[in-house]
Tab-separated table of C-alpha atoms and ligand atoms in Angstrom:
chain	number	residue	atom	x	y	z
A	647	MET	CA	81.690	304.424	143.903
A	648	GLU	CA	84.908	305.494	145.529
A	649	THR	CA	87.972	303.402	145.915
A	650	LEU	CA	90.617	304.124	148.452
A	651	THR	CA	93.962	304.138	146.731
A	652	ILE	CA	97.043	303.325	148.702
A	653	ASP	CA	100.076	303.893	146.595
A	654	LYS	CA	103.099	303.673	148.785
A	655	PRO	CA	106.340	304.369	146.918
A	656	THR	CA	108.634	301.417	146.543
A	657	GLN	CA	111.531	302.097	148.864
A	658	THR	CA	113.839	299.254	148.025
A	659	ALA	CA	114.911	297.448	144.886
A	660	ASP	CA	112.599	294.677	143.701
A	661	PHE	CA	114.020	291.579	145.404
A	662	LEU	CA	111.639	289.291	143.487
A	663	PRO	CA	111.555	290.415	139.846
A	664	LEU	CA	108.749	288.631	137.968
A	665	ASN	CA	108.357	288.395	134.193
A	666	GLY	CA	104.659	287.515	134.436
A	667	THR	CA	102.551	284.409	134.905
A	668	ASP	CA	104.246	281.306	133.497
A	669	TYR	CA	101.253	278.957	133.759
A	670	VAL	CA	98.235	278.065	135.879
A	671	GLU	CA	97.751	274.402	136.795
A	672	PHE	CA	94.378	272.936	137.674
A	673	TYR	CA	93.844	269.650	139.483
A	674	VAL	CA	90.774	268.073	137.888
A	675	GLY	CA	88.827	264.810	137.989
A	676	ASN	CA	89.219	264.108	134.281
A	677	ALA	CA	91.954	266.063	132.532
A	678	LYS	CA	91.205	264.632	129.086
A	679	GLN	CA	87.653	265.993	129.170
A	680	ALA	CA	88.640	269.259	130.885
A	681	ALA	CA	91.191	269.858	128.111
A	682	TYR	CA	88.470	269.326	125.530
A	683	TYR	CA	86.260	271.872	127.338
A	684	TYR	CA	88.934	274.570	127.451
A	685	LYS	CA	89.806	273.926	123.806
A	686	ALA	CA	86.264	273.784	122.431
A	687	ALA	CA	84.641	276.420	124.651
A	688	PHE	CA	87.497	278.888	125.280
A	689	GLY	CA	89.529	278.329	122.114
A	690	PHE	CA	92.770	277.045	123.636
A	691	GLN	CA	95.191	274.879	121.592
A	692	ASP	CA	97.119	271.795	122.638
A	693	LEU	CA	100.726	272.553	123.471
A	694	ALA	CA	102.117	269.555	125.343
A	695	TYR	CA	101.232	266.432	127.266
A	696	ALA	CA	102.757	264.299	130.026
A	697	GLY	CA	101.379	260.944	131.151
A	698	PRO	CA	101.925	257.208	130.876
A	699	GLU	CA	102.782	257.526	127.164
A	700	THR	CA	105.658	259.908	128.016
A	701	GLY	CA	106.953	257.930	130.983
A	702	ILE	CA	104.926	259.655	133.750
A	703	ARG	CA	103.165	256.777	135.477
A	704	ASP	CA	100.953	258.373	138.137
A	705	ARG	CA	99.135	261.252	136.419
A	706	ALA	CA	98.229	262.872	133.114
A	707	SER	CA	98.724	266.565	132.334
A	708	TYR	CA	97.476	268.481	129.299
A	709	VAL	CA	99.070	271.861	128.540
A	710	LEU	CA	96.942	274.300	126.560
A	711	GLN	CA	97.834	277.709	125.187
A	712	GLN	CA	96.103	280.809	123.846
A	713	GLY	CA	97.998	284.077	123.457
A	714	LYS	CA	100.345	284.202	126.443
A	715	ILE	CA	97.985	282.144	128.615
A	716	ARG	CA	99.127	278.621	129.468
A	717	LEU	CA	96.809	276.291	131.377
A	718	VAL	CA	97.827	272.859	132.658
A	719	LEU	CA	95.090	270.336	133.472
A	720	THR	CA	96.301	267.481	135.658
A	721	THR	CA	94.521	264.376	136.905
A	722	PRO	CA	95.823	261.503	139.060
A	723	LEU	CA	95.583	257.931	137.792
A	724	THR	CA	94.959	256.238	141.139
A	725	SER	CA	92.747	256.950	144.155
A	726	GLY	CA	95.645	257.010	146.644
A	727	HIS	CA	97.498	259.807	144.840
A	728	PRO	CA	97.866	263.118	146.743
A	729	ILE	CA	96.226	264.906	143.798
A	730	ALA	CA	93.179	262.648	144.259
A	731	GLU	CA	92.938	263.880	147.867
A	732	HIS	CA	93.052	267.461	146.614
A	733	ILE	CA	90.218	266.823	144.168
A	734	LYS	CA	88.170	264.920	146.724
A	735	LYS	CA	88.314	267.895	149.072
A	736	HIS	CA	88.163	270.859	146.700
A	737	GLY	CA	86.648	269.544	143.499
A	738	ASP	CA	88.307	270.813	140.319
A	739	GLY	CA	90.329	273.929	141.014
A	740	VAL	CA	93.571	275.844	140.686
A	741	LYS	CA	96.554	274.320	142.476
A	742	ILE	CA	99.542	276.160	141.015
A	743	LEU	CA	100.093	279.800	140.079
A	744	ALA	CA	103.479	279.574	138.365
A	745	LEU	CA	105.470	282.769	137.985
A	746	SER	CA	108.199	283.371	135.438
A	747	VAL	CA	111.504	284.417	137.007
A	748	ASN	CA	115.094	284.856	135.871
A	749	ASP	CA	116.477	282.935	138.843
A	750	ALA	CA	114.288	280.308	140.542
A	751	TYR	CA	116.941	279.539	143.165
A	752	ASP	CA	117.201	283.172	144.205
A	753	ALA	CA	113.376	283.582	144.205
A	754	PHE	CA	113.214	280.676	146.644
A	755	LYS	CA	115.964	282.115	148.826
A	756	GLN	CA	114.471	285.622	148.869
A	757	THR	CA	110.969	284.424	149.803
A	758	THR	CA	111.819	281.633	152.240
A	759	GLN	CA	114.308	283.795	154.164
A	760	ARG	CA	111.422	286.264	154.596
A	761	GLY	CA	109.215	283.508	156.005
A	762	ALA	CA	107.578	281.711	153.053
A	763	ARG	CA	106.702	278.077	153.726
A	764	VAL	CA	108.461	275.613	151.426
A	765	TYR	CA	106.453	273.744	148.785
A	766	MET	CA	109.275	272.675	146.472
A	767	GLU	CA	112.994	272.902	147.169
A	768	PRO	CA	114.882	274.402	144.215
A	769	GLN	CA	115.521	271.787	141.554
A	770	THR	CA	116.848	271.591	138.020
A	771	LEU	CA	114.948	269.520	135.465
A	772	THR	CA	116.734	268.567	132.275
A	773	ASP	CA	116.029	266.830	128.993
A	774	GLU	CA	117.324	267.059	125.438
A	775	HIS	CA	115.848	270.602	125.143
A	776	GLY	CA	117.872	272.064	127.978
A	777	GLU	CA	117.131	272.800	131.611
A	778	VAL	CA	114.362	274.379	133.663
A	779	ARG	CA	115.006	275.482	137.223
A	780	MET	CA	112.026	275.523	139.574
A	781	SER	CA	111.126	276.113	143.204
A	782	GLY	CA	107.913	276.695	145.083
A	783	ILE	CA	106.298	278.195	148.168
A	784	MET	CA	102.941	277.717	149.880
A	785	LEU	CA	100.115	280.186	149.378
A	786	TYR	CA	96.607	280.423	150.890
A	787	GLY	CA	94.775	277.129	151.415
A	788	GLU	CA	96.488	274.392	149.428
A	789	THR	CA	97.372	276.730	146.584
A	790	VAL	CA	101.055	277.283	145.733
A	791	HIS	CA	103.344	279.620	143.812
A	792	LEU	CA	106.013	278.003	141.674
A	793	PHE	CA	108.966	280.000	140.383
A	794	VAL	CA	109.915	278.866	136.882
A	795	GLU	CA	113.196	279.785	135.185
A	796	ARG	CA	113.235	278.618	131.582
A	797	LYS	CA	115.840	280.827	129.881
A	798	ASN	CA	117.961	277.759	129.066
A	799	TYR	CA	115.071	275.662	127.756
A	800	ASN	CA	113.550	275.386	124.292
A	801	GLY	CA	111.251	272.371	124.653
A	802	PRO	CA	107.452	272.533	124.313
A	803	PHE	CA	106.760	273.112	128.031
A	804	LEU	CA	108.798	271.411	130.780
A	805	PRO	CA	111.065	268.348	130.859
A	806	GLY	CA	108.814	265.255	130.893
A	807	TYR	CA	106.315	266.821	128.494
A	808	GLN	CA	106.055	266.054	124.794
A	809	PRO	CA	104.368	268.045	122.044
A	810	LYS	CA	100.696	267.103	121.746
A	811	GLU	CA	99.383	266.274	118.300
A	812	SER	CA	95.663	266.663	117.673
A	813	HIS	CA	93.137	266.828	114.861
A	814	HIS	CA	90.989	269.165	116.964
A	815	HIS	CA	91.955	272.810	116.460
A	816	PRO	CA	89.112	275.114	117.479
A	817	THR	CA	89.686	278.741	116.522
A	818	ASP	CA	90.860	281.036	119.307
A	819	THR	CA	88.487	283.466	121.029
A	820	GLY	CA	90.922	286.386	121.228
A	821	LEU	CA	92.154	285.730	124.773
A	822	LEU	CA	95.613	287.253	125.199
A	823	TYR	CA	97.028	287.111	128.717
A	824	ILE	CA	96.105	286.743	132.386
A	825	ASP	CA	95.208	290.218	133.652
A	826	HIS	CA	94.833	289.227	137.292
A	827	CYS	CA	94.082	286.255	139.463
A	828	VAL	CA	91.897	286.554	142.567
A	829	GLY	CA	92.134	284.533	145.778
A	830	ASN	CA	89.426	284.027	148.396
A	831	VAL	CA	90.716	283.725	151.956
A	832	GLY	CA	88.930	283.030	155.245
A	833	TRP	CA	87.303	285.375	157.746
A	834	HIS	CA	89.739	288.104	158.897
A	835	LYS	CA	92.585	286.547	156.913
A	836	MET	CA	92.907	289.204	154.204
A	837	ASN	CA	95.546	291.266	155.973
A	838	GLU	CA	97.612	288.183	156.727
A	839	TRP	CA	97.824	287.521	152.981
A	840	VAL	CA	98.337	291.179	152.159
A	841	ASN	CA	101.312	291.056	154.526
A	842	PHE	CA	102.507	287.858	152.843
A	843	TYR	CA	102.540	289.571	149.443
A	844	GLU	CA	104.138	292.734	150.866
A	845	ASP	CA	106.761	291.257	153.150
A	846	ILE	CA	107.596	287.948	151.465
A	847	MET	CA	106.961	288.712	147.780
A	848	GLY	CA	107.754	292.458	147.725
A	849	PHE	CA	104.338	293.387	146.287
A	850	ARG	CA	102.399	296.601	146.983
A	851	ASN	CA	98.766	297.101	147.938
A	852	ILE	CA	97.504	299.298	145.069
A	853	LEU	CA	93.739	299.311	145.743
A	854	THR	CA	91.475	298.599	148.669
A	855	PHE	CA	87.727	297.998	148.713
A	856	ASP	CA	86.202	297.847	152.159
A	857	ASP	CA	82.897	296.383	153.180
A	858	LYS	CA	81.204	299.789	153.295
A	859	MET	CA	81.860	300.190	149.589
A	860	ILE	CA	80.763	296.733	148.595
A	861	SER	CA	78.165	295.425	150.988
A	862	THR	CA	74.762	296.612	152.359
A	863	GLU	CA	72.308	293.851	151.550
A	864	TYR	CA	74.546	292.532	148.802
A	865	SER	CA	77.167	289.848	149.120
A	866	ALA	CA	79.542	291.561	151.503
A	867	LEU	CA	83.269	291.247	150.996
A	868	MET	CA	86.486	293.147	151.434
A	869	SER	CA	89.217	293.155	148.841
A	870	LYS	CA	92.794	294.353	148.453
A	871	VAL	CA	94.696	294.313	145.184
A	872	MET	CA	98.361	293.332	145.409
A	873	SER	CA	100.743	294.151	142.560
A	874	ASN	CA	104.373	293.223	142.026
A	875	GLY	CA	107.027	295.859	141.363
A	876	ASN	CA	106.652	296.136	137.580
A	877	GLY	CA	102.846	295.678	137.679
A	878	PHE	CA	102.958	292.537	135.478
A	879	VAL	CA	101.412	290.343	138.179
A	880	LYS	CA	98.330	291.322	140.196
A	881	PHE	CA	96.657	289.253	142.873
A	882	PRO	CA	93.531	290.707	144.468
A	883	ILE	CA	92.644	289.046	147.788
A	884	ASN	CA	89.023	288.804	149.015
A	885	GLU	CA	87.707	287.963	152.449
A	886	PRO	CA	84.060	287.639	153.474
A	887	ALA	CA	82.369	290.406	155.450
A	888	GLU	CA	79.231	290.409	157.557
A	889	GLY	CA	76.121	291.320	155.589
A	890	LYS	CA	72.436	290.627	155.746
A	891	LYS	CA	72.917	287.659	153.469
A	892	LYS	CA	75.599	285.051	153.037
A	893	SER	CA	78.682	286.462	151.357
A	894	GLN	CA	79.599	285.011	147.968
A	895	ILE	CA	83.067	284.485	149.478
A	896	GLU	CA	81.556	282.383	152.260
A	897	GLU	CA	79.738	280.268	149.690
A	898	TYR	CA	83.044	279.720	147.902
A	899	LEU	CA	84.885	278.785	151.112
A	900	GLU	CA	82.130	276.345	152.004
A	901	PHE	CA	82.121	274.570	148.648
A	902	TYR	CA	85.857	274.697	147.945
A	903	GLU	CA	86.295	273.532	151.542
A	904	GLY	CA	88.941	276.130	152.128
A	905	GLU	CA	90.763	279.079	150.668
A	906	GLY	CA	91.646	279.130	146.987
A	907	VAL	CA	91.579	280.850	143.626
A	908	GLN	CA	88.222	282.479	142.906
A	909	HIS	CA	88.679	283.781	139.379
A	910	LEU	CA	91.157	284.294	136.601
A	911	ALA	CA	90.701	287.445	134.528
A	912	LEU	CA	91.637	286.904	130.879
A	913	ALA	CA	92.313	289.920	128.696
A	914	THR	CA	91.034	290.520	125.168
A	915	GLN	CA	91.336	293.452	122.759
A	916	ASP	CA	87.772	292.997	121.470
A	917	ILE	CA	85.435	291.971	124.239
A	918	VAL	CA	82.271	292.025	122.093
A	919	LYS	CA	83.807	289.585	119.628
A	920	THR	CA	85.324	287.386	122.365
A	921	VAL	CA	82.148	287.175	124.440
A	922	THR	CA	79.929	286.596	121.389
A	923	ASP	CA	82.226	283.749	120.457
A	924	LEU	CA	82.417	282.261	123.973
A	925	GLN	CA	78.649	282.439	124.367
A	926	SER	CA	78.067	280.660	121.059
A	927	ARG	CA	80.362	277.873	122.305
A	928	GLY	CA	78.324	277.387	125.467
A	929	ILE	CA	80.038	279.559	128.085
A	930	GLU	CA	77.430	280.966	130.485
A	931	PHE	CA	77.816	284.505	131.801
A	932	LEU	CA	76.273	286.411	134.668
A	933	THR	CA	73.740	288.897	133.356
A	934	VAL	CA	72.640	292.235	134.724
A	935	PRO	CA	69.180	293.799	134.262
A	936	THR	CA	68.973	295.939	131.117
A	937	THR	CA	68.288	298.964	133.379
A	938	TYR	CA	72.052	298.853	134.106
A	939	TYR	CA	72.532	300.378	130.656
A	940	ASP	CA	70.017	303.231	131.156
A	941	GLU	CA	72.448	305.274	133.224
A	942	LEU	CA	75.681	303.808	131.949
A	943	ILE	CA	76.793	306.706	129.763
A	944	ASP	CA	75.901	309.226	132.495
A	945	ARG	CA	78.107	307.241	134.864
A	946	VAL	CA	81.117	306.444	132.670
A	947	GLY	CA	80.960	309.124	129.954
A	948	HIS	CA	81.797	308.527	126.300
A	949	ILE	CA	82.929	305.053	125.255
A	950	ASP	CA	84.042	303.925	121.808
A	951	GLU	CA	81.751	300.889	121.726
A	952	ASP	CA	78.106	300.786	120.631
A	953	LEU	CA	75.833	300.288	123.614
A	954	GLU	CA	73.521	297.718	122.001
A	955	PRO	CA	76.014	294.827	121.711
A	956	LEU	CA	77.190	295.469	125.281
A	957	LYS	CA	73.582	295.389	126.472
A	958	LYS	CA	72.795	292.275	124.468
A	959	LEU	CA	75.787	290.394	125.902
A	960	GLY	CA	75.634	291.850	129.425
A	961	ILE	CA	79.108	293.434	129.300
A	962	LEU	CA	79.811	295.868	132.167
A	963	VAL	CA	81.751	299.141	131.921
A	964	ASP	CA	83.601	301.155	134.544
A	965	ARG	CA	85.877	304.186	134.481
A	966	ASP	CA	88.766	305.421	136.597
A	967	ASP	CA	91.119	308.402	136.302
A	968	GLU	CA	93.118	306.782	133.521
A	969	GLY	CA	90.437	305.420	131.222
A	970	TYR	CA	87.738	302.782	131.191
A	971	LEU	CA	87.397	299.019	131.136
A	972	LEU	CA	84.847	296.514	129.903
A	973	GLN	CA	84.302	293.269	131.786
A	974	ILE	CA	81.995	290.278	132.184
A	975	PHE	CA	82.026	287.261	134.473
A	976	THR	CA	81.189	283.644	133.688
A	977	LYS	CA	79.114	281.490	135.963
A	978	PRO	CA	81.231	278.944	137.891
A	979	VAL	CA	82.829	276.509	135.450
A	980	GLU	CA	82.260	273.445	137.634
A	981	ASP	CA	79.258	272.193	139.628
A	982	ARG	CA	80.599	273.438	142.939
A	983	PRO	CA	80.082	277.234	142.976
A	984	THR	CA	83.822	277.937	143.114
A	985	LEU	CA	86.094	278.968	140.215
A	986	PHE	CA	84.886	281.290	137.459
A	987	PHE	CA	86.476	283.455	134.760
A	988	GLU	CA	86.394	287.154	134.009
A	989	ILE	CA	86.848	288.488	130.490
A	990	ILE	CA	88.309	291.997	130.542
A	991	GLN	CA	89.223	294.640	127.994
A	992	ARG	CA	91.169	297.613	129.307
A	993	LYS	CA	91.014	300.969	127.578
A	994	GLY	CA	93.379	302.848	129.841
A	995	ALA	CA	91.776	301.954	133.172
A	996	LYS	CA	94.045	300.204	135.658
A	997	SER	CA	91.310	299.456	138.214
A	998	PHE	CA	89.013	296.452	138.626
A	999	GLY	CA	85.454	297.637	138.017
A	1000	ALA	CA	84.377	298.768	141.502
A	1001	GLY	CA	81.530	300.747	139.935
A	1002	ASN	CA	80.056	297.438	138.780
A	1003	PHE	CA	80.188	295.672	142.128
A	1004	LYS	CA	76.586	296.449	143.084
A	1005	ALA	CA	75.085	295.255	139.789
A	1006	LEU	CA	77.447	292.326	139.736
A	1007	PHE	CA	76.792	291.207	143.295
A	1008	GLU	CA	73.053	291.389	142.718
A	1009	ALA	CA	73.574	289.048	139.780
A	1010	ILE	CA	75.699	286.719	141.927
A	1011	GLU	CA	73.070	286.858	144.649
A	1012	ARG	CA	70.379	285.700	142.225
A	1013	GLU	CA	72.602	282.752	141.346
A	1014	GLN	CA	73.300	281.966	145.027
A	1015	GLU	CA	69.588	282.063	145.713
A	1016	SER	CA	68.892	279.632	142.867
A	1017	ARG	CA	71.404	277.243	144.497
A	1018	GLY	CA	69.781	277.657	147.926
A	1019	ASN	CA	72.984	279.198	149.306
A	1020	LEU	CA	71.945	282.712	150.243
B	551	FE2	FE1	88.568	290.431	138.562
């Protein structure tokens, strides 16, 4: 399968230098139980906590860490709280994609003067561990980007949070960092958000998948991958496309009741070990028919891994000019068919597995059909 590569040279200096993803915050109905799920099933560890016991009266937040990945799970404590409205509408989902910057005030200035809508005016939070400077702008749907500057801070997470003690320390599953984070936007909205990332954030469109490449009778969608200047942060954007059946993106938009984060791709250096581990802890993955593996080596050429474990686990492989990648997708991790995770191991490849879209979308279609949403 071909991918159209658009690789425009960067003509100006990076006006929004990003060090990577700082954290991802989920708004959930029960943060205590969600934290247990991400610890037990995905192998995250407690890092910090904020709630009534630490002087925060209206919500509870659990911060978990594995490798460089930090997740925050937040729940409101009363029905009238704005976070409760968010959960009522969207179910559990990602609210905040926080980006690490060297200057949160300048990040705010650079993006808002280019037209970003304000979510959080720049502010400085302090406690005995130092200061964190933060600001924020609106993204698609009710999702937001926060800019976090923590070079003068040595506390566990942010002011207001305290270290979390626990007797529950599940072993990690080898997850290292967030490779990319995908957003689903509404009909004909993809280019609006591509322009947002280009004009307001200084990103580049590095890959495009149009509906001819990834549709026919399968879940039709179009996708563009946006990357920041140094390539540390990548946000693919999907929009639905007309097909014979209901697009998986449409199903998401219907059940999330709007635009939002579709999946987080978490990187590992040993996908067979990671997926074996995740599966044994109860994580459910999409599976492809074993015939996928009959022509795999013809399609992707030599790979270092044995085929049998990949086949047994349902791990997909794709190749581009620079190498290959191995990937697998979980089923949605909540009852609404919205957010899911990808586990990815890159062996040189910088692409996103376009050669797997057909097999993958057929698998998603089977799931949609079982939910009566096709
Ligand atoms: Fe992905």
